[in-house]
Amino acid sequence: MKKMRFLLEVLVPALLTGMLASMAEGRTHYYDFVLKETNFTKLCKTKSMMTVNDSFPGPVIRIHRGDLVYINVHNQDDFGVTIHWHGVKQTRNPWSDGPDHITQCKIQPGTNFTYKVIFGEDQEGTLWWHAHSDWTRASVHGAIVILPTEGTTYPFPKPDGEQLLVLETTHRLLVDYGGTYLLRIVNAVVNVELFFAISEHNLTIVGTDGTYTKPKVTSYIMIAPGQTMDVLITTNQSLSHYYMGARRFTTFTANATFNNMTATAILQYRGNYNPPDEPSFPTNLPLFHDWESGLGFLPLLRSLATPEHPVNVPLNITTRMFITASINLVNYTLEGTEVSHLGASLNNITFMDPTSSILLAYYRHTSGVYTTDFPDYPPSYYNFTGDIHVHPLSVVATKVKVFNYNESVEIVFQGTNLQGQASDHPMHLHGYTFYVVGMGTGVFNNETDPKSYNLVDPSERNTITVPKNGWVALRFLANNPGVWLWHCHIDRHLTWGMDTTFIVKNGETPDTSILPPPAYMPSCAAQSPIRLEDFRDSVELVDKINVN
């Protein structure tokens, strides 16, 4: 009887506690990614491109909230590559964040590297992964689906089905009448924002960037490169075929030439009926230069702000930054001759990747790799959105910004019209989400514009568009120590230097400090510089950027 009492009173509760702790901590998943060249045929054209596991898009990582993932990446291609887990907070673990020459160097051909992917405790919804070296993400990418913790459910009625839409690929979605379906939408396009709509069906947005939002009913969405959206549709129309359409939203000048193709897929009802000769087209899909629809969509979303999904907007700001995002000129030495090139900058700094990893240099206290003087403000003030007659040159440098642990940060990004090249800039922060507390057109006014900030239920994002000739205000708590990249997610602007790096110092305890590095990190063999082009040639190329 004493033994039985011991079992019931001591061992069983201990076992149950351990089981519950294990469930709370989540499960561990293992994936193998094999990078190599694969032939694919799209739109009647066949070409060879780098893929993961011979698939395009690549494999879907499907987990539950709180799970841990290891991915062993084997590079069987002919050039180096890194992988970034876009939107994943990688709590205290910048070693596996992935951007080339920021947190690691490339995985060289014939080698492998294992990423430890640590999701934030609050992350749930749709994220994605993609290559983060050169332009390889065009074909090396895939979705991440984070389901609710086992035993819990969505903060909306459970859908009858779900479908991943990775914009760039074609789909045929089969549905039943009277159902509700969850679409997990990823904009994996390299250089453009996209409108998306479904003929004769409304969309209800319920999540963005791995966070939930208050339900918002709309006839279309505008989604920037790097962003994800979770959208519900109710299939309540006549049994038929309906086009889903995606069309670029361009903020270049109206006379610029570009690929004006509209990508389509089909929403097809099951049932006994005569299919139409052609699916109906979404007349609610905005046109390419529809500024009102494009910019008007940006401030629509609000965080869920419930006890289960709370909002924690920093109120007592300790660090304020005002950052201009510009396309401007850079003086650069080419084969011994100094010439002017078209580049991109933040606060007039055109970021130059170093020859080694910034993270490793920071962790080892190695000097000479970067400087810590990225400016909080631009070097001069002018009519940022007007016609500029004197164009300030940017400075090519590897400058970073350093934050103390737990600083409350507000950043206002201001778009400019330097070189007459004003356009949208979807800015992405690694290792964090942030609250979008304000947004507007024109030049930010630091006296009047903050009065309209939403500090109650602002949307929580990892990527947000700085509107053409406009501004956006963000807040976050710097509580994830490490080295984290900030950059425009239009790859052309990134490779021109529209990025910088934030270093968040350790806190005072081991639990608020960077994790130790893994036993092996890829070696840094070669520099990965910005790409600068002759100004006249660049203007022509910018005008010809297409969906791919």
Coordinates of C-alpha atoms in Angstrom, one line a residue:
M1 CA 0.0 0.0 0.0
K2 CA 2.9 2.4 0.8
K3 CA 4.3 1.7 -2.7
M4 CA 1.0 2.3 -4.3
R5 CA 0.5 5.5 -2.4
F6 CA 4.0 6.6 -3.5
L7 CA 3.1 5.8 -7.1
L8 CA -0.1 7.8 -7.0
E9 CA 1.1 10.7 -4.9
V10 CA 4.6 11.2 -6.3
L11 CA 5.5 9.4 -9.5
V12 CA 2.2 9.9 -11.4
P13 CA 2.0 13.7 -10.8
A14 CA 5.7 13.9 -11.8
L15 CA 5.1 12.0 -15.0
L16 CA 2.0 14.1 -15.8
T17 CA 4.0 17.3 -15.1
G18 CA 6.7 16.2 -17.4
M19 CA 4.3 15.3 -20.2
L20 CA 2.5 18.6 -19.9
A21 CA 5.9 20.5 -19.9
S22 CA 6.9 18.5 -23.0
M23 CA 3.6 19.4 -24.7
A24 CA 4.1 23.1 -23.8
E25 CA 7.6 23.1 -25.2
G26 CA 6.4 21.6 -28.4
R27 CA 7.9 19.0 -30.7
T28 CA 11.1 18.9 -32.6
H29 CA 11.1 18.4 -36.4
Y30 CA 14.0 17.5 -38.8
Y31 CA 14.2 18.3 -42.5
D32 CA 16.8 17.8 -45.2
F33 CA 17.1 20.4 -47.9
V34 CA 19.1 19.4 -51.0
L35 CA 20.0 22.3 -53.2
K36 CA 20.7 21.5 -56.9
E37 CA 19.9 22.5 -60.5
T38 CA 16.5 21.2 -61.8
N39 CA 14.8 21.7 -65.1
F40 CA 11.4 23.3 -64.9
T41 CA 8.8 24.2 -67.5
K42 CA 6.7 27.3 -66.9
L43 CA 4.6 29.2 -69.5
C44 CA 5.9 26.9 -72.2
K45 CA 9.5 27.7 -71.4
T46 CA 12.0 25.2 -69.9
K47 CA 15.0 26.4 -67.9
S48 CA 17.5 25.1 -65.3
M49 CA 17.4 26.7 -61.9
M50 CA 18.4 26.1 -58.3
T51 CA 15.8 24.3 -56.3
V52 CA 15.3 22.5 -53.0
N53 CA 14.5 18.8 -53.2
D54 CA 13.7 19.2 -56.9
S55 CA 10.6 21.2 -56.2
F56 CA 9.4 24.8 -57.1
P57 CA 8.3 26.2 -54.8
G58 CA 10.3 24.3 -52.2
P59 CA 9.1 22.0 -49.4
V60 CA 6.5 23.3 -46.9
I61 CA 7.5 23.4 -43.2
R62 CA 4.4 22.5 -41.3
I63 CA 4.5 22.7 -37.5
H64 CA 2.5 23.7 -34.4
R65 CA 3.1 26.8 -32.3
G66 CA 6.0 26.2 -29.9
D67 CA 7.8 23.6 -32.1
L68 CA 11.5 23.5 -32.8
V69 CA 12.9 22.8 -36.3
Y70 CA 16.3 21.6 -37.6
I71 CA 17.0 21.9 -41.3
N72 CA 20.2 20.3 -42.7
V73 CA 21.0 22.1 -46.0
H74 CA 23.1 20.2 -48.5
N75 CA 24.5 22.3 -51.3
Q76 CA 24.9 20.2 -54.4
D77 CA 24.8 23.2 -56.8
D78 CA 27.8 25.1 -58.3
F79 CA 27.8 28.2 -56.2
G80 CA 27.3 29.2 -52.5
V81 CA 24.0 30.0 -50.9
T82 CA 22.4 30.8 -47.5
I83 CA 18.8 30.3 -46.3
H84 CA 16.7 32.8 -44.3
W85 CA 13.6 31.8 -42.3
H86 CA 11.6 34.9 -43.0
G87 CA 9.7 36.3 -40.1
V88 CA 10.9 33.6 -37.6
K89 CA 12.2 35.5 -34.5
Q90 CA 15.1 33.1 -33.9
T91 CA 15.0 34.0 -30.3
R92 CA 18.6 34.6 -29.1
N93 CA 19.8 32.6 -32.1
P94 CA 21.1 34.9 -34.9
W95 CA 23.5 32.1 -35.9
S96 CA 20.7 30.5 -37.9
D97 CA 19.1 33.6 -39.4
G98 CA 20.8 33.3 -42.7
P99 CA 21.7 36.6 -44.5
D100 CA 25.0 36.3 -46.3
H101 CA 27.9 38.2 -44.6
I102 CA 25.6 39.4 -41.9
T103 CA 25.1 36.3 -39.7
Q104 CA 27.0 33.8 -41.7
C105 CA 28.8 33.2 -45.0
K106 CA 27.6 31.0 -47.9
I107 CA 27.3 27.3 -47.7
Q108 CA 29.8 26.4 -50.3
P109 CA 29.2 23.7 -53.0
G110 CA 29.7 20.2 -51.7
T111 CA 29.2 21.2 -48.1
N112 CA 26.3 21.3 -45.7
F113 CA 25.1 23.4 -42.7
T114 CA 22.3 22.7 -40.2
Y115 CA 20.0 25.5 -39.2
K116 CA 18.3 25.5 -35.8
V117 CA 15.0 27.4 -36.4
I118 CA 13.6 28.8 -33.1
F119 CA 10.1 30.3 -33.5
G120 CA 8.8 33.0 -31.2
E121 CA 6.4 31.7 -28.5
D122 CA 3.6 33.9 -29.9
Q123 CA 4.1 33.1 -33.6
E124 CA 1.2 31.5 -35.4
G125 CA 0.0 31.6 -39.0
T126 CA 2.0 31.8 -42.2
L127 CA 5.6 32.6 -42.8
W128 CA 8.1 31.5 -45.4
W129 CA 11.7 30.7 -46.0
H130 CA 14.0 31.7 -48.9
A131 CA 17.6 31.9 -50.1
H132 CA 19.4 35.1 -48.9
S133 CA 22.5 35.4 -51.0
D134 CA 22.7 37.1 -54.4
W135 CA 19.3 36.7 -56.2
T136 CA 18.9 33.0 -55.5
R137 CA 15.6 33.4 -53.7
A138 CA 13.8 33.7 -57.1
S139 CA 13.7 29.9 -57.2
V140 CA 14.8 28.8 -53.7
H141 CA 11.8 29.5 -51.4
G142 CA 8.8 27.8 -49.7
A143 CA 6.1 28.3 -47.1
I144 CA 6.1 27.8 -43.3
V145 CA 2.7 27.0 -41.7
I146 CA 2.5 27.4 -38.0
L147 CA -0.7 25.7 -36.7
P148 CA -2.2 26.5 -33.3
T149 CA -0.8 24.7 -30.3
E150 CA -2.2 21.2 -30.2
G151 CA -5.4 21.2 -28.2
T152 CA -6.3 24.8 -29.2
T153 CA -7.7 26.3 -32.4
Y154 CA -7.8 29.4 -34.6
P155 CA -9.4 32.7 -33.3
F156 CA -12.0 32.3 -36.0
P157 CA -14.3 29.4 -37.0
K158 CA -12.2 26.4 -38.3
P159 CA -12.2 26.5 -42.1
D160 CA -13.4 23.6 -44.2
G161 CA -10.0 23.5 -46.0
E162 CA -6.9 25.5 -46.7
Q163 CA -4.6 26.2 -49.7
L164 CA -1.1 27.6 -50.0
L165 CA -0.8 30.3 -52.7
V166 CA 2.8 31.1 -53.4
L167 CA 2.6 34.0 -55.9
E168 CA 4.6 33.0 -58.7
T169 CA 3.1 29.6 -59.2
T170 CA -0.2 28.5 -60.9
H171 CA -3.1 26.9 -59.0
R172 CA -6.5 25.3 -59.5
L173 CA -8.4 25.3 -56.2
L174 CA -11.3 22.9 -56.0
V175 CA -14.0 23.9 -53.5
D176 CA -17.5 22.9 -52.4
Y177 CA -20.4 25.3 -52.3
G178 CA -21.2 26.8 -48.9
G179 CA -17.7 26.2 -47.5
T180 CA -15.1 28.5 -45.9
Y181 CA -11.5 28.1 -47.0
L182 CA -8.3 29.5 -45.6
L183 CA -5.8 30.8 -48.2
R184 CA -2.2 31.2 -47.0
I185 CA -0.8 33.7 -49.4
V186 CA 3.0 34.4 -49.8
N187 CA 4.4 37.1 -52.1
A188 CA 7.6 35.4 -53.2
V189 CA 8.1 37.7 -56.2
V190 CA 11.5 39.3 -56.3
N191 CA 10.8 42.9 -57.2
V192 CA 7.2 44.0 -57.1
E193 CA 4.1 44.4 -55.0
L194 CA 1.0 42.6 -56.1
F195 CA -2.7 43.1 -56.1
F196 CA -4.7 39.9 -55.7
A197 CA -8.5 39.2 -56.1
I198 CA -11.0 36.4 -56.8
S199 CA -13.8 37.0 -59.2
E200 CA -17.2 37.6 -57.4
H201 CA -15.8 36.6 -54.0
N202 CA -14.8 38.8 -51.1
L203 CA -11.7 38.1 -49.0
T204 CA -11.6 38.3 -45.2
I205 CA -8.1 39.0 -43.9
V206 CA -7.4 37.2 -40.6
G207 CA -3.6 37.2 -40.3
T208 CA -0.4 38.7 -41.6
D209 CA 3.3 37.8 -41.2
G210 CA 2.6 35.1 -38.6
T211 CA 0.2 37.1 -36.4
Y212 CA -3.5 37.4 -36.3
T213 CA -5.6 40.4 -37.2
K214 CA -9.1 41.6 -36.6
P215 CA -11.1 40.2 -39.5
K216 CA -11.2 42.7 -42.4
V217 CA -13.5 42.1 -45.4
T218 CA -12.2 43.4 -48.7
S219 CA -12.6 42.8 -52.4
Y220 CA -8.8 42.7 -53.0
I221 CA -5.5 42.7 -51.2
M222 CA -2.2 44.4 -51.9
I223 CA 0.8 42.3 -50.8
A224 CA 4.5 43.4 -50.9
P225 CA 7.5 41.1 -51.6
G226 CA 8.3 39.2 -48.4
Q227 CA 4.8 39.6 -46.9
T228 CA 2.3 36.8 -46.1
M229 CA -1.4 37.0 -45.5
D230 CA -4.0 34.6 -44.2
V231 CA -7.3 35.1 -46.0
L232 CA -10.7 33.4 -45.6
I233 CA -13.1 33.0 -48.6
T234 CA -16.7 31.8 -48.4
T235 CA -17.8 29.8 -51.5
N236 CA -21.3 31.2 -51.8
Q237 CA -21.5 31.9 -55.6
S238 CA -23.1 30.0 -58.4
L239 CA -21.4 26.7 -59.3
S240 CA -18.8 27.7 -61.9
H241 CA -15.2 28.5 -62.5
Y242 CA -13.7 31.8 -61.3
Y243 CA -10.4 33.4 -62.0
M244 CA -8.0 34.3 -59.2
G245 CA -5.9 37.2 -60.5
A246 CA -2.5 38.7 -59.4
R247 CA -1.3 42.0 -61.0
R248 CA 1.6 44.1 -60.1
F249 CA 1.1 47.4 -58.3
T250 CA 3.7 49.8 -59.6
T251 CA 4.6 53.1 -58.1
F252 CA 7.1 54.1 -60.8
T253 CA 6.2 57.0 -63.1
A254 CA 3.2 56.4 -65.3
N255 CA 5.3 56.4 -68.5
A256 CA 7.7 53.7 -67.4
T257 CA 7.6 50.4 -69.3
F258 CA 7.1 47.2 -67.4
N259 CA 5.7 43.7 -67.7
N260 CA 1.9 44.2 -67.6
M261 CA 1.0 40.5 -67.5
T262 CA -1.8 39.5 -65.1
A263 CA -1.2 36.0 -63.6
T264 CA -4.3 33.9 -63.1
A265 CA -5.4 30.7 -61.5
I266 CA -8.8 29.0 -61.2
L267 CA -11.2 28.7 -58.3
Q268 CA -13.4 25.7 -59.4
Y269 CA -16.6 24.6 -57.7
R270 CA -17.3 20.9 -57.4
G271 CA -20.7 19.7 -58.6
N272 CA -22.8 18.7 -61.6
Y273 CA -22.9 21.7 -64.0
N274 CA -21.8 22.8 -67.4
P275 CA -18.5 24.7 -67.0
P276 CA -18.2 28.1 -68.7
D277 CA -16.2 28.5 -71.8
E278 CA -13.9 30.8 -69.8
P279 CA -13.9 31.6 -66.1
S280 CA -15.1 35.0 -65.0
F281 CA -12.4 37.6 -64.5
P282 CA -12.1 39.6 -61.2
T283 CA -13.2 43.1 -62.3
N284 CA -12.4 44.3 -58.8
L285 CA -8.7 43.7 -59.4
P286 CA -7.1 47.1 -59.3
L287 CA -5.0 48.4 -62.3
F288 CA -1.2 48.7 -62.2
H289 CA -1.0 52.4 -61.3
D290 CA -4.0 52.5 -59.0
W291 CA -2.4 54.5 -56.2
E292 CA -5.7 54.9 -54.3
S293 CA -6.2 51.2 -54.0
G294 CA -2.5 50.4 -53.4
L295 CA -1.7 53.0 -50.7
G296 CA -5.3 53.0 -49.3
F297 CA -4.9 49.3 -48.5
L298 CA -1.8 49.7 -46.3
P299 CA -3.5 51.1 -43.1
L300 CA -6.5 48.9 -43.1
L301 CA -5.3 46.1 -40.8
R302 CA -5.4 46.0 -36.9
S303 CA -4.1 43.5 -34.4
L304 CA -6.5 41.1 -32.8
A305 CA -5.6 42.5 -29.3
T306 CA -7.2 39.8 -27.2
P307 CA -6.0 38.1 -24.0
E308 CA -4.9 35.1 -26.0
H309 CA -3.2 37.4 -28.6
P310 CA -2.3 40.6 -26.8
V311 CA -0.7 43.8 -28.0
N312 CA 2.3 45.3 -26.2
V313 CA 3.1 48.5 -28.0
P314 CA 6.1 50.3 -26.4
L315 CA 4.9 53.6 -24.9
N316 CA 8.0 55.1 -23.2
I317 CA 10.4 55.4 -26.1
T318 CA 14.1 55.5 -25.3
T319 CA 15.5 55.6 -28.9
R320 CA 14.0 57.5 -31.8
M321 CA 15.3 57.2 -35.4
F322 CA 14.3 59.0 -38.6
I323 CA 15.6 57.1 -41.6
T324 CA 15.3 58.2 -45.2
A325 CA 15.0 55.5 -47.9
S326 CA 16.4 56.8 -51.2
I327 CA 17.6 55.9 -54.7
N328 CA 20.6 58.2 -55.2
L329 CA 24.1 58.5 -56.7
V330 CA 27.2 56.9 -55.4
N331 CA 30.8 57.8 -56.4
Y332 CA 32.6 54.5 -56.9
T333 CA 36.0 53.5 -58.2
L334 CA 35.8 51.2 -61.1
E335 CA 39.0 49.9 -62.7
G336 CA 40.9 52.9 -61.3
T337 CA 38.4 55.5 -62.4
E338 CA 35.9 57.3 -60.2
V339 CA 32.5 57.3 -61.7
S340 CA 28.9 58.0 -60.6
H341 CA 26.5 55.0 -60.2
L342 CA 22.9 54.6 -59.2
G343 CA 22.7 53.1 -55.7
A344 CA 20.3 52.9 -52.8
S345 CA 20.7 54.2 -49.3
L346 CA 19.3 54.6 -45.8
N347 CA 20.1 57.9 -44.2
N348 CA 22.6 58.4 -47.1
I349 CA 24.5 55.3 -46.2
T350 CA 24.9 52.7 -49.0
F351 CA 25.5 49.5 -47.1
M352 CA 28.6 47.5 -48.2
D353 CA 28.7 43.8 -47.1
P354 CA 31.9 43.1 -45.3
T355 CA 34.3 40.3 -46.2
S356 CA 33.3 38.3 -43.1
S357 CA 30.3 37.8 -40.9
I358 CA 29.2 40.8 -38.8
L359 CA 27.8 38.4 -36.2
L360 CA 31.0 36.5 -35.8
A361 CA 33.0 39.7 -35.6
Y362 CA 30.7 41.1 -32.9
Y363 CA 30.7 37.9 -30.9
R364 CA 34.5 37.6 -31.1
H365 CA 35.1 41.3 -30.6
T366 CA 37.0 41.5 -33.9
S367 CA 37.7 45.1 -35.1
G368 CA 37.8 46.4 -38.6
V369 CA 34.7 44.6 -39.9
Y370 CA 32.1 47.3 -39.3
T371 CA 31.6 50.6 -37.5
T372 CA 28.9 51.4 -35.0
D373 CA 28.0 54.9 -36.2
F374 CA 24.9 54.4 -38.4
P375 CA 23.1 57.7 -38.0
D376 CA 19.8 58.1 -36.2
Y377 CA 18.9 61.0 -38.6
P378 CA 19.8 61.9 -42.2
P379 CA 22.8 64.2 -42.7
S380 CA 20.6 67.1 -44.0
Y381 CA 16.9 68.0 -44.2
Y382 CA 15.2 69.1 -47.4
N383 CA 11.9 68.7 -49.1
F384 CA 12.2 64.9 -49.2
T385 CA 9.3 64.3 -51.6
G386 CA 9.8 67.3 -53.9
D387 CA 11.9 67.8 -57.0
I388 CA 15.4 67.8 -55.7
H389 CA 17.9 69.9 -57.7
V390 CA 21.0 69.2 -55.7
H391 CA 21.3 65.5 -55.2
P392 CA 23.4 64.5 -52.1
L393 CA 25.8 61.6 -52.8
S394 CA 25.6 58.6 -50.5
V395 CA 28.5 57.2 -48.6
V396 CA 29.5 53.5 -49.1
A397 CA 30.2 52.0 -45.7
T398 CA 29.5 49.1 -43.3
K399 CA 27.8 51.1 -40.5
V400 CA 25.5 49.4 -37.9
K401 CA 23.3 50.7 -35.2
V402 CA 23.7 49.3 -31.6
F403 CA 20.9 49.1 -29.1
N404 CA 21.0 48.2 -25.4
Y405 CA 18.9 45.2 -24.4
N406 CA 15.2 46.1 -23.8
E407 CA 15.3 49.6 -25.4
S408 CA 12.0 50.9 -26.6
V409 CA 12.5 51.9 -30.2
E410 CA 10.5 54.1 -32.6
I411 CA 11.6 54.4 -36.2
V412 CA 10.1 56.6 -38.8
F413 CA 11.0 55.6 -42.4
Q414 CA 10.7 58.5 -44.9
G415 CA 10.5 57.9 -48.7
T416 CA 12.3 60.4 -50.9
N417 CA 12.2 61.5 -54.5
L418 CA 16.0 61.7 -55.2
Q419 CA 16.8 61.2 -58.9
G420 CA 13.1 61.3 -59.5
Q421 CA 13.1 57.6 -58.5
A422 CA 10.5 57.7 -55.7
S423 CA 8.8 54.3 -55.2
D424 CA 7.5 52.0 -52.5
H425 CA 10.0 50.3 -50.3
P426 CA 8.9 47.2 -48.4
M427 CA 11.2 47.2 -45.4
H428 CA 11.9 43.9 -43.5
L429 CA 13.4 43.5 -40.1
H430 CA 15.0 40.2 -39.2
G431 CA 14.6 38.7 -35.7
Y432 CA 11.6 40.8 -34.8
T433 CA 8.1 41.9 -35.4
F434 CA 7.1 45.5 -35.0
Y435 CA 4.0 47.5 -34.6
V436 CA 2.9 49.9 -37.4
V437 CA 1.7 52.8 -35.4
G438 CA 1.3 55.4 -38.1
M439 CA 1.5 56.0 -41.9
G440 CA 1.0 58.8 -44.3
T441 CA 1.9 60.6 -47.5
G442 CA 4.2 63.6 -47.8
V443 CA 6.9 64.5 -45.4
F444 CA 6.6 63.3 -41.8
N445 CA 5.7 66.1 -39.3
N446 CA 7.1 65.2 -35.9
E447 CA 4.7 67.5 -34.1
T448 CA 1.3 66.7 -35.7
D449 CA 1.6 63.2 -37.2
P450 CA 2.3 61.4 -33.9
K451 CA -1.1 62.6 -32.6
S452 CA -2.7 60.2 -35.0
Y453 CA -0.7 57.1 -34.0
N454 CA -2.6 53.9 -33.2
L455 CA -1.2 52.7 -29.9
V456 CA -4.2 50.4 -29.1
D457 CA -4.3 47.7 -31.8
P458 CA -1.8 48.5 -34.5
S459 CA -0.9 45.7 -37.0
E460 CA 2.1 43.6 -36.1
R461 CA 4.4 42.9 -39.0
N462 CA 7.9 41.9 -40.0
T463 CA 7.7 43.6 -43.4
I464 CA 5.9 46.9 -44.2
T465 CA 5.8 49.2 -47.2
V466 CA 7.2 52.7 -46.9
P467 CA 4.8 54.4 -49.3
K468 CA 6.1 56.3 -52.3
N469 CA 6.8 59.9 -51.2
G470 CA 5.4 59.0 -47.8
W471 CA 6.3 57.7 -44.3
V472 CA 5.6 54.9 -41.9
A473 CA 6.2 54.8 -38.1
L474 CA 7.2 51.6 -36.3
R475 CA 7.7 50.6 -32.7
F476 CA 9.3 47.6 -31.1
L477 CA 11.1 46.4 -27.9
A478 CA 14.7 45.5 -28.5
N479 CA 14.5 42.3 -26.4
N480 CA 16.1 39.7 -28.8
P481 CA 19.9 40.0 -28.5
G482 CA 21.9 39.4 -31.7
V483 CA 22.8 40.8 -35.1
W484 CA 19.7 41.5 -37.3
L485 CA 19.4 42.8 -40.8
W486 CA 17.1 45.7 -41.9
H487 CA 16.5 45.9 -45.6
C488 CA 14.3 46.7 -48.5
H489 CA 12.7 43.5 -49.8
I490 CA 12.9 44.6 -53.4
D491 CA 16.0 42.7 -54.2
R492 CA 17.2 45.3 -56.7
H493 CA 17.3 47.9 -54.0
L494 CA 18.9 45.5 -51.5
T495 CA 21.8 44.7 -53.8
W496 CA 22.2 48.4 -54.4
G497 CA 22.7 49.0 -50.7
M498 CA 19.3 49.8 -49.1
D499 CA 20.0 48.0 -45.9
T500 CA 21.7 48.2 -42.5
T501 CA 22.3 46.1 -39.5
F502 CA 21.0 46.4 -35.9
I503 CA 23.1 44.9 -33.1
V504 CA 21.1 44.3 -29.9
K505 CA 23.4 43.8 -26.9
N506 CA 22.9 41.0 -24.3
G507 CA 20.9 41.5 -21.2
E508 CA 22.2 40.8 -17.7
T509 CA 21.3 37.1 -17.6
P510 CA 22.1 34.0 -19.7
D511 CA 18.4 33.8 -20.7
T512 CA 18.7 37.3 -22.2
S513 CA 22.0 36.7 -24.0
I514 CA 22.9 35.3 -27.4
L515 CA 23.2 31.5 -27.6
P516 CA 26.7 30.1 -28.2
P517 CA 27.5 29.5 -31.8
P518 CA 27.1 26.1 -33.3
A519 CA 30.2 23.9 -33.6
Y520 CA 30.5 24.6 -37.3
M521 CA 29.8 27.8 -39.3
P522 CA 30.5 28.1 -43.1
S523 CA 33.8 29.9 -43.7
C524 CA 33.9 33.3 -45.3
A525 CA 35.8 32.8 -48.5
A526 CA 34.8 35.7 -50.7
Q527 CA 33.2 39.2 -50.4
S528 CA 29.6 39.7 -51.5
P529 CA 29.6 43.4 -52.6
I530 CA 26.7 45.7 -53.5
R531 CA 25.9 45.8 -57.2
L532 CA 26.3 49.3 -58.7
E533 CA 25.5 50.2 -62.3
D534 CA 26.0 53.1 -64.7
F535 CA 23.2 55.7 -64.0
R536 CA 21.9 55.8 -67.5
D537 CA 21.8 52.0 -67.9
S538 CA 20.2 51.7 -64.5
V539 CA 17.3 53.9 -65.3
E540 CA 16.5 51.8 -68.4
L541 CA 16.8 48.6 -66.3
V542 CA 14.6 50.0 -63.5
D543 CA 11.9 50.8 -66.1
K544 CA 12.0 47.2 -67.3
I545 CA 11.7 45.3 -64.0
N546 CA 9.1 42.6 -64.4
V547 CA 7.2 40.2 -62.2
N548 CA 10.0 37.7 -62.3

